[in-house]
Short mmCIF file of C-alpha atoms in Angstrom, two decimals:
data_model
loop_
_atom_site.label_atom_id
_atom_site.label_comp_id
_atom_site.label_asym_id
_atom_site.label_seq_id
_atom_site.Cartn_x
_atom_site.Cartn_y
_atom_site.Cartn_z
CA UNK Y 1 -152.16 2.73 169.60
CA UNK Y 2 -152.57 0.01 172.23
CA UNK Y 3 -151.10 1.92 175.54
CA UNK Y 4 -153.00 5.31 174.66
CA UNK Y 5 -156.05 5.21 175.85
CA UNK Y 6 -157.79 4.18 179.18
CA UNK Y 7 -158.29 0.51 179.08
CA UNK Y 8 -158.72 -2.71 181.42
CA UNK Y 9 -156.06 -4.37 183.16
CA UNK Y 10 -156.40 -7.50 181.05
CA UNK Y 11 -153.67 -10.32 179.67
CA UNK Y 12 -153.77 -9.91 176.43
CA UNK Y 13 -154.48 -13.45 175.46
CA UNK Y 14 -157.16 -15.17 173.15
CA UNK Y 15 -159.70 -15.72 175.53
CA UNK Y 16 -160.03 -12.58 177.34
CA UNK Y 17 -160.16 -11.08 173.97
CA UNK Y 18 -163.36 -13.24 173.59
CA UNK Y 19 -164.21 -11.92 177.24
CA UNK Y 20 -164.21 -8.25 175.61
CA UNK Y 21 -165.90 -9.07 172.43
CA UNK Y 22 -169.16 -10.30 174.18
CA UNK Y 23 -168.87 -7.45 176.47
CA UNK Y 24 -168.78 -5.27 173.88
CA UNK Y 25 -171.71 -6.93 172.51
CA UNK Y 26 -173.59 -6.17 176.02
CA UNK Y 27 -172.98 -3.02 176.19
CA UNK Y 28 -174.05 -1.49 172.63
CA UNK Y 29 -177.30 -3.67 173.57
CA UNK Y 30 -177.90 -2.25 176.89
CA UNK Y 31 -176.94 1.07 175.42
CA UNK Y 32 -179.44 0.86 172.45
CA UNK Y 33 -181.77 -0.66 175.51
CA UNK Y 34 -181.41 2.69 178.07
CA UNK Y 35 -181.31 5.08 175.13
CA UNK Y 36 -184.34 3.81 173.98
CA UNK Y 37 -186.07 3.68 177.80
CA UNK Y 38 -184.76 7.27 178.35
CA UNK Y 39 -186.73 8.13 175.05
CA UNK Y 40 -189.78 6.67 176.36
CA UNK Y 41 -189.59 8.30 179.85
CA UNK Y 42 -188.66 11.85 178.30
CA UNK Y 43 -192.15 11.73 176.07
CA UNK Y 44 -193.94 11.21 179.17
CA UNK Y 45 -192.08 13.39 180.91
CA UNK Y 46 -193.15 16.35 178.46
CA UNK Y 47 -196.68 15.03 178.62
CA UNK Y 48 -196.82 15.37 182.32
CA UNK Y 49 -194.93 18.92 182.56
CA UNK Y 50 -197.34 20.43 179.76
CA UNK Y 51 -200.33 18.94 182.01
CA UNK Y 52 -198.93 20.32 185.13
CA UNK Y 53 -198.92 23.94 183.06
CA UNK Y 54 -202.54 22.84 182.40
CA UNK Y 55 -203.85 21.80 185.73
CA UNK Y 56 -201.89 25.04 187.92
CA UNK Y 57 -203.83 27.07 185.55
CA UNK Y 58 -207.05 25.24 185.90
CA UNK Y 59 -206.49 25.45 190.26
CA UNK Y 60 -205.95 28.69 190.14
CA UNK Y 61 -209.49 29.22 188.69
CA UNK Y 62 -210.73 26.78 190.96
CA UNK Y 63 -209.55 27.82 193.87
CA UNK Y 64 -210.62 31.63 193.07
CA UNK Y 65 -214.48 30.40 192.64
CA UNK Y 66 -214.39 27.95 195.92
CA UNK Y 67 -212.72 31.29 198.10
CA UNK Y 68 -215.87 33.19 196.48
CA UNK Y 69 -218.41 30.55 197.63
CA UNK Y 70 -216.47 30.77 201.15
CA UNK Y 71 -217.38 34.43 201.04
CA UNK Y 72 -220.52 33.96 200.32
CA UNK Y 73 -220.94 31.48 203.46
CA UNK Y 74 -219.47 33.86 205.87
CA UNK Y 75 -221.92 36.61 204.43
CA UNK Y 76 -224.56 34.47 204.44
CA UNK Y 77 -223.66 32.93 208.37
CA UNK Y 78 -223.32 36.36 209.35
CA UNK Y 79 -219.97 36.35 210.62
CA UNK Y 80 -216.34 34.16 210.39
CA UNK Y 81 -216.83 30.22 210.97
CA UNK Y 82 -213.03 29.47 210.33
CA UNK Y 83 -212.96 28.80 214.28
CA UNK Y 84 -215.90 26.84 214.67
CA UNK Y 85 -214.76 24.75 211.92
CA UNK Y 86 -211.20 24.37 212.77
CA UNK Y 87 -212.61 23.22 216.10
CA UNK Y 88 -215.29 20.76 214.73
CA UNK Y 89 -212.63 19.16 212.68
CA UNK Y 90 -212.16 15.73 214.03
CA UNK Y 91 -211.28 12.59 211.18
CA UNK Y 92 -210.98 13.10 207.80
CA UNK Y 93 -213.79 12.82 205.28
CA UNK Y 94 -211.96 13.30 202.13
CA UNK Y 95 -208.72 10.92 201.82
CA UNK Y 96 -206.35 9.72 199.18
CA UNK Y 97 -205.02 6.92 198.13
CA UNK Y 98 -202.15 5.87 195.95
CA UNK Y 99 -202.25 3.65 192.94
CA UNK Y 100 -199.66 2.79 190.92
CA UNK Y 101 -198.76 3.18 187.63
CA UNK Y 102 -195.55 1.28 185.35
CA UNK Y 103 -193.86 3.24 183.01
CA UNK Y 104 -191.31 1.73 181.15
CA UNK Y 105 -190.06 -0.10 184.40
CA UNK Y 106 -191.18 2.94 186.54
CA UNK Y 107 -193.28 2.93 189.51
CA UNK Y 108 -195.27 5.71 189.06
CA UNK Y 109 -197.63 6.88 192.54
CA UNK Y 110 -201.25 8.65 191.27
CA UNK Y 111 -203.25 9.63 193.87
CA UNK Y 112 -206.96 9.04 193.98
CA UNK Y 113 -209.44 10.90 196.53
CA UNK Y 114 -212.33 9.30 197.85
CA UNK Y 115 -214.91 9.78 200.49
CA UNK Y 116 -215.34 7.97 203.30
CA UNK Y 117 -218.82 7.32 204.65
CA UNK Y 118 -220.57 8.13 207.67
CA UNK Y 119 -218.44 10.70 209.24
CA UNK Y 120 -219.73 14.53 209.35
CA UNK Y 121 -217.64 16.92 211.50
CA UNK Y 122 -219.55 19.84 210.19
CA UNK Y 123 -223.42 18.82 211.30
CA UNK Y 124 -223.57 21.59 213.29
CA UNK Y 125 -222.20 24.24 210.59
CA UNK Y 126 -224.86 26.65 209.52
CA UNK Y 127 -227.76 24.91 211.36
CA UNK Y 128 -228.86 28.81 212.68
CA UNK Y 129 -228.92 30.00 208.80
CA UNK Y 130 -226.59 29.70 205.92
CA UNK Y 131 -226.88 26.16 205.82
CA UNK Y 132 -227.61 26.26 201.57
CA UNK Y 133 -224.39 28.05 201.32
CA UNK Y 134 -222.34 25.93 203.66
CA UNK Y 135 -223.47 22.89 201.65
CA UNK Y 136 -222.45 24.64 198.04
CA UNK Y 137 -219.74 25.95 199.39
CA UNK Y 138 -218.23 22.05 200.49
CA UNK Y 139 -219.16 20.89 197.32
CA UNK Y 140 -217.15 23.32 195.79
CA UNK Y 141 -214.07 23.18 198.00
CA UNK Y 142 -214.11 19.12 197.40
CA UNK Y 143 -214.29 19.18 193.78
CA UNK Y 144 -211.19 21.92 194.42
CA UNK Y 145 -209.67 19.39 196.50
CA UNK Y 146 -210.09 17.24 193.76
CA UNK Y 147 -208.21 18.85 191.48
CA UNK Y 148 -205.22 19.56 193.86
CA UNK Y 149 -205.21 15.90 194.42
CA UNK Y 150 -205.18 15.48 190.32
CA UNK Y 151 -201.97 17.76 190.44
CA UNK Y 152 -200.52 16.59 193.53
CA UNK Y 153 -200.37 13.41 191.33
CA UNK Y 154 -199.06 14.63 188.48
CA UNK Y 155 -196.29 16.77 190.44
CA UNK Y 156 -195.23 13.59 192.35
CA UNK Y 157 -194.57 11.74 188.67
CA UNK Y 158 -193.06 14.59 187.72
CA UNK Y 159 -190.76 14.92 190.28
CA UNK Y 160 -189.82 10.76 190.27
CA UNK Y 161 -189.87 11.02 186.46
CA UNK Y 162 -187.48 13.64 186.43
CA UNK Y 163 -185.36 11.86 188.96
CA UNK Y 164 -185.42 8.74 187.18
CA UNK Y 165 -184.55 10.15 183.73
CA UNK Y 166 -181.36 11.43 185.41
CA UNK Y 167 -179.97 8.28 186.12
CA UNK Y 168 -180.72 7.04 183.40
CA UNK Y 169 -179.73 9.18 181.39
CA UNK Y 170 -176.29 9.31 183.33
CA UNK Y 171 -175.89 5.39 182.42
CA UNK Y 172 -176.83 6.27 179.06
CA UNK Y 173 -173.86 8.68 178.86
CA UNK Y 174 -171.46 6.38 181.10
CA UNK Y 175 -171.52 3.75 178.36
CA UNK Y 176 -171.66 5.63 175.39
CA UNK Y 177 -168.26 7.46 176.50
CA UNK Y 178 -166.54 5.57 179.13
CA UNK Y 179 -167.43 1.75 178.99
CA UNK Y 180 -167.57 0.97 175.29
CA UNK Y 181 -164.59 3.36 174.06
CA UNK Y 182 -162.89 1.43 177.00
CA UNK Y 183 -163.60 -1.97 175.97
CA UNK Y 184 -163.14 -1.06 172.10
CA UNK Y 185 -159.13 -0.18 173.86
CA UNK Y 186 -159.36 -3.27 175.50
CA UNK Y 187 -159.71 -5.27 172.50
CA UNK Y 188 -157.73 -3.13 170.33
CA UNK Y 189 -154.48 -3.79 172.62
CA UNK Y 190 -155.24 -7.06 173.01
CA UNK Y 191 -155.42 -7.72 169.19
CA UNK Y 192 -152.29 -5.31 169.10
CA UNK Y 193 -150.07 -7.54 171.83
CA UNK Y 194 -151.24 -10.06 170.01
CA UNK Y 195 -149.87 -9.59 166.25
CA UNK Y 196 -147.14 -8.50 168.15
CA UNK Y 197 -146.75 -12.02 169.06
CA UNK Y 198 -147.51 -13.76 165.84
CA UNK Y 199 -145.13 -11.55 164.28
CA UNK Y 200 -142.13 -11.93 167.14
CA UNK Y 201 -142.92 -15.70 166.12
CA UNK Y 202 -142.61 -15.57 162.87
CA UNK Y 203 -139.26 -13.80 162.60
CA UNK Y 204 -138.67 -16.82 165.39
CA UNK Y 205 -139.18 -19.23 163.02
CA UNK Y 206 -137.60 -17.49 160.34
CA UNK Y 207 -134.20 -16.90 162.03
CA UNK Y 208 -134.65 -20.67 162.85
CA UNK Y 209 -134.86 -21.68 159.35
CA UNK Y 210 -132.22 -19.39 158.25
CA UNK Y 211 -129.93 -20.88 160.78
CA UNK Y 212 -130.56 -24.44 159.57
CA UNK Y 213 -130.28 -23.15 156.10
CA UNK Y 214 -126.70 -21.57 156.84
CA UNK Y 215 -125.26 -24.74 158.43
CA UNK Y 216 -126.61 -27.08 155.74
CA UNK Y 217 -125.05 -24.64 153.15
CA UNK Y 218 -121.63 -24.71 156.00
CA UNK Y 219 -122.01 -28.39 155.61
CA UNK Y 220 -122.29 -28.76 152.42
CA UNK Y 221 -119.25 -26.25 151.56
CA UNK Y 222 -117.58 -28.30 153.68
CA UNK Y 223 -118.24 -31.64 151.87
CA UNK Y 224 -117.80 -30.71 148.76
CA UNK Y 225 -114.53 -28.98 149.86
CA UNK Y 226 -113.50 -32.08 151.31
CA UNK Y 227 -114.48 -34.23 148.06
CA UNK Y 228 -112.91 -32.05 145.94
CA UNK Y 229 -109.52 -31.83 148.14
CA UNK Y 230 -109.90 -35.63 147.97
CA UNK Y 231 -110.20 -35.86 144.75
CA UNK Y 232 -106.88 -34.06 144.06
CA UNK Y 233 -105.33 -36.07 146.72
CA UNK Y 234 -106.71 -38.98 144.47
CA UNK Y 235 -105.39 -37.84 141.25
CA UNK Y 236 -101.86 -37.51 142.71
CA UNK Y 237 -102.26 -40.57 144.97
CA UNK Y 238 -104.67 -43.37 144.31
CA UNK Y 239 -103.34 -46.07 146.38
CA UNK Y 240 -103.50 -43.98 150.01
CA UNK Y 241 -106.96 -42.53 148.93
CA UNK Y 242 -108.70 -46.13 148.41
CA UNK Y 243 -107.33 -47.59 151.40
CA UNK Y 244 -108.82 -44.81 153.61
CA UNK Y 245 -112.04 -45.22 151.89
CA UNK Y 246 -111.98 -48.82 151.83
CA UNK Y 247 -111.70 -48.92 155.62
CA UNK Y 248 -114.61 -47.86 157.40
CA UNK Y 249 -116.94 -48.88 154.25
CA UNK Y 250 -116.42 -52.18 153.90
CA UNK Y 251 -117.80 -53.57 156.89
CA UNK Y 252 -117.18 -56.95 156.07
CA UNK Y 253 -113.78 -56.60 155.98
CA UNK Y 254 -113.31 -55.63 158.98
CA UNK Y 255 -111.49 -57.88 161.42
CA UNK Y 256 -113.38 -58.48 164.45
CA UNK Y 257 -116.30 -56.26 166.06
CA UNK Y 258 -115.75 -55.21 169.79
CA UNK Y 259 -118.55 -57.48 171.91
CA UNK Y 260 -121.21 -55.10 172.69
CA UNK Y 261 -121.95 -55.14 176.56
CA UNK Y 262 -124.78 -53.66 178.12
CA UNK X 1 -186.66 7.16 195.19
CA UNK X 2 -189.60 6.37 197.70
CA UNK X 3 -189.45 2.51 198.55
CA UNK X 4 -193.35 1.19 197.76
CA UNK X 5 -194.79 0.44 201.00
CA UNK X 6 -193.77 4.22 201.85
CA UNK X 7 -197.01 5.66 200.06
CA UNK X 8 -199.49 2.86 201.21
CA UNK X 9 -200.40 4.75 204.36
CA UNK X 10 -200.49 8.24 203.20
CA UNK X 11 -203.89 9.04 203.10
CA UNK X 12 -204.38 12.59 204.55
CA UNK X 13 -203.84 15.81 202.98
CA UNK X 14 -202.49 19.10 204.73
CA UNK X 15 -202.72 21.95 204.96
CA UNK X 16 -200.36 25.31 205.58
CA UNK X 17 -202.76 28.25 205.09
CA UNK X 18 -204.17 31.40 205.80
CA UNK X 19 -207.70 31.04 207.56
CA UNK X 20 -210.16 30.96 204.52
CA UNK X 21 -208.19 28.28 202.79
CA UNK X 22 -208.04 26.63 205.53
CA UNK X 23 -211.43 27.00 206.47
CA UNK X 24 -212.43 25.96 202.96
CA UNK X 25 -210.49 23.42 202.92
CA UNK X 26 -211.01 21.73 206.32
CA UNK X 27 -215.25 22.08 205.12
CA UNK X 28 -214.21 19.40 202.33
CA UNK X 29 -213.43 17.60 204.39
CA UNK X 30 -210.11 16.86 204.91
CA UNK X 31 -209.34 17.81 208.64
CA UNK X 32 -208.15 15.30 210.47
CA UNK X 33 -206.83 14.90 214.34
CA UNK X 34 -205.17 11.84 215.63
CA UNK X 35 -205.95 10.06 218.31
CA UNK X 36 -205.94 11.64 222.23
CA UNK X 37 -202.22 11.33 223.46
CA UNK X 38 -201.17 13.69 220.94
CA UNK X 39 -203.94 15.68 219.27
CA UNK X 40 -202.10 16.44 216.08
CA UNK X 41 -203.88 18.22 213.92
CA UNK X 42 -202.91 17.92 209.91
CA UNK X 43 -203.64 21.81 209.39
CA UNK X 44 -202.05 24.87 210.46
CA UNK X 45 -203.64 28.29 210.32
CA UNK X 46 -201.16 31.32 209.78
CA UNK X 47 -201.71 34.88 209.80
CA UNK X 48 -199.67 37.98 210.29
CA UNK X 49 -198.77 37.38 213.35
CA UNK X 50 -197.38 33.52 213.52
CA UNK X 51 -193.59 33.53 213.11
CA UNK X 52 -191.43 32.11 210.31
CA UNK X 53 -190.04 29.11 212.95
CA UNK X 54 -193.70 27.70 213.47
CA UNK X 55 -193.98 27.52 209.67
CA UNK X 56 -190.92 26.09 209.44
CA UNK X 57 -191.84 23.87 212.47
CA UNK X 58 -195.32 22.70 210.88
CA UNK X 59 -193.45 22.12 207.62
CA UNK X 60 -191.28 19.73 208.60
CA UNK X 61 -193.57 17.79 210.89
CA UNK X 62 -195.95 17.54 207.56
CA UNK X 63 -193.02 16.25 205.70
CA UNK X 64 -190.67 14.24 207.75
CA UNK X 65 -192.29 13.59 210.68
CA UNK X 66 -195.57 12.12 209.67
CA UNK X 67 -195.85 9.20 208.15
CA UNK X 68 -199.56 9.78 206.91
CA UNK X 69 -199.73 12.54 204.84
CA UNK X 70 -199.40 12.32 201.25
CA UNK X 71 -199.82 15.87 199.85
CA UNK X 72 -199.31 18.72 201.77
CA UNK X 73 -200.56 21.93 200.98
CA UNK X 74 -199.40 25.10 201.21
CA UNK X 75 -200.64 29.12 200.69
CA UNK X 76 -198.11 30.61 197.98
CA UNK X 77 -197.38 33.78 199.94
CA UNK X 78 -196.39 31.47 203.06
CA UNK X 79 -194.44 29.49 200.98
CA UNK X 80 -192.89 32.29 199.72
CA UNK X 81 -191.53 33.02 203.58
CA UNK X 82 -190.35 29.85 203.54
CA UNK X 83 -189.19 29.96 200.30
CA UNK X 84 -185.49 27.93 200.71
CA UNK X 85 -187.19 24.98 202.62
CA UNK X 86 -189.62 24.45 199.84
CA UNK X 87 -187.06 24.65 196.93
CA UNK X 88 -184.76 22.67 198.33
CA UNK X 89 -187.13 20.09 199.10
CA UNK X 90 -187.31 17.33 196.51
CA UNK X 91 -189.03 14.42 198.05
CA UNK X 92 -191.49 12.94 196.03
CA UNK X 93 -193.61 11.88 199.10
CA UNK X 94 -195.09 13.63 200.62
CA UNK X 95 -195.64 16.16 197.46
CA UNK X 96 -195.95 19.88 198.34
CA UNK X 97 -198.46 21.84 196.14
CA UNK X 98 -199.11 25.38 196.39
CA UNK X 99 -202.32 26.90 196.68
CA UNK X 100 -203.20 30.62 195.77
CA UNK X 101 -205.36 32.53 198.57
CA UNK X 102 -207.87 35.02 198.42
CA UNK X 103 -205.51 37.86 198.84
CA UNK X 104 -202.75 36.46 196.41
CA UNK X 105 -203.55 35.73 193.18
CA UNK X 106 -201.64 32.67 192.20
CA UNK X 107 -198.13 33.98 190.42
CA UNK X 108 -196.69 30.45 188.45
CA UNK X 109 -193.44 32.69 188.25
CA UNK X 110 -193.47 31.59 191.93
CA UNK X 111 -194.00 27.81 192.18
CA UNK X 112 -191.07 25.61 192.22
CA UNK X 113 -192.25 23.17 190.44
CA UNK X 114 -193.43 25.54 187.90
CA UNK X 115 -189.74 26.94 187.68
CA UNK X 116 -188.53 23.53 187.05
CA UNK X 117 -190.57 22.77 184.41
CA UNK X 118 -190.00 26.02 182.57
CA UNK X 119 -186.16 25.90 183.51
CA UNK X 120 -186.47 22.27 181.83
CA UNK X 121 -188.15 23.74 178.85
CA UNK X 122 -185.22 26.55 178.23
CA UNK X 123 -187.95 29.27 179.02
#
């Protein structure tokens, strides 16, 4: 039916009926489009989430040999540096940086660490003894540091990733059921009002016809009535019946013709 | 989502942590201090004696505040007494990671992220 479902507040006339056909036509592209965008975001979605399984594992190791190595300095120092360090901390050695990376129309951040040159807080560390282990034991907390960077990376496109397959997902779903069932009611009312139309019309026409048909058959009734009546009036009296006939026929015979003024 | 110019600067790490990681952590390299007027410093040590509030304090200045830090890291059993701050948080910048410590072993039943992923799976 044409009033049941939700649909647009449109005249129902010819043209926006066009209006709805090509915006039909949009939609089932740009829902064929999304779907096919949210397909493509999903797979890397599961890539990243099974790597981020991965690479917690893999920190968890790492982090349990660098807090060894840490033990080993203090051993080897001979008591705790944590607040000599914390101290001697001044700029950052070890930054990140962030690169990006398109997917499918997505900006995806990755982080990359580097070094930067020249600056050591941590001269001083382990100059009385220990310094062997302090050295091992930085190399092992950067390449640690490494890998949290790795998953920091990987937990920052999974978290955007996840956000963006949402919303797209949600258009996905707002087209499917609300826009094109919508338009489809659009264009089925409009089609509806406008048989409706054609046919009111049609029966127009119709009654028109009929009408003319029933006062040419009144008229004709009426003539041949007439004729026949006349033609009794004829048999009985000829004389009468040819000079009312003769009258208006012969124009000729007519006397004089009224002047014509304009 | 984060605009693009709002990761350009973020080149620091941070760290919430127990004194090894930290330790370990800041001998990698990443400590960093700012400049004199305010002396910030990008790490925060915590033992048993520093209250929830100054976690909660350092937390936020890592992730709103600061405009420099692009992964801030955190010990899992602190995080765990902060627990509701770092669930609910779902920034993507700066991205919180948790770190086991030398006394915890790391638990993944733990991490939110983790949760998500396995909640995402149907696990």
């Amino acid at each position: 039916m044409s009033g049941a479902g939700d649909r647009e507040a449109v005249f129902p006339t010819r043209q926006s009926l066009g209006i709805m056909k090509a915006k039909l036509k949009g939609a089932e592209t740009g829902h064929s489009l999304l779907k096919r965008k949210s397909e493509a975001l999903t797979k890397r979605f599961r890539d990243i989430t099974r790597r981020i399984d991965e690479a917690k594992r893999k920190m968890g190791r790492v982090m349990q040999i660098a807090s060894l190595s840490l033990a080993e300095v203090t051993y080897a120092v001979g008591g705790n540096i944590g607040y000599q360090i914390q101290e001697s901390a001044k700029s950052a050695r070890f930054r990140i940086r962030a690169k990006q990376e398109n997917v499918s129309g997505v900006l995806l951040p990755a982080f990359e660490s580097y070094l930067t040159e020249g600056n050591n807080d941590f001269a001083m560390t382990g100059l009385g003894k220990g310094g062997q282990q302090v050295q091992r034991c930085r190399e092992t907390y950067a390449r640690a540091v490494e890998a949290l960077v790795e998953l920091a990376s990987l937990q920052t496109a999974f978290v955007i990733l996840d956000e963006v397959i949402k919303v797209v997902n949600r258009r996905v779903n707002a087209i499917e059921h609300v826009i094109i069932p919508r338009t489809e009611n659009t264009i089925k009312y409009i089609n509806s009002e406008l048989d409706e139309l054609d046919r009111e019309e049609f029966y127009r026409l119709k009654k028109v016809a009929n009408k003319k048909q029933r006062d040419t058959a009144a008229a004709d009734a009426e003539m041949k009535k007439r004729k026949e009546e006349s033609e009794e009036k004829g048999e009985e009296n000829v004389a009468p019946e040819a000079e009312d006939s003769a009258g208006p026929t012969d124009l000729l015979a007519a006397a004089e013709d009224e002047d014509v003024i304009f | 989502m984060a605009s693009q110019a709002d990761y350009r600067d973020r080149q620091f790490l941070a760290v919430i942590g127990d004194e090894d990681s930290v330790t370990g952590l800041l001998l990698a390299g990443i400590g960093h201090v700012t400049a004199p007027p305010d002396n910030q410093k990008n790490f925060l040590v915590v033992d048993a004696k520093t209250d929830t509030a100054s976690i909660e304090a350092a937390f936020e200045r890592f992730t709103t505040e600061r405009k420099d830090i692009g992964i801030v890291l955190i010990n899992q059993h602190i995080a765990d007494r902060i627990r509701n701050r770092v669930d609910t948080y779902t920034q993507a910048f700066p991205t919180i990671l948790e770190i086991p410590s030398k006394d915890h072993p790391y638990d993944p039943e733990k991490d939110s992220v983790l949760r998500r992923v396995r909640r995402l799976f149907g696990e």
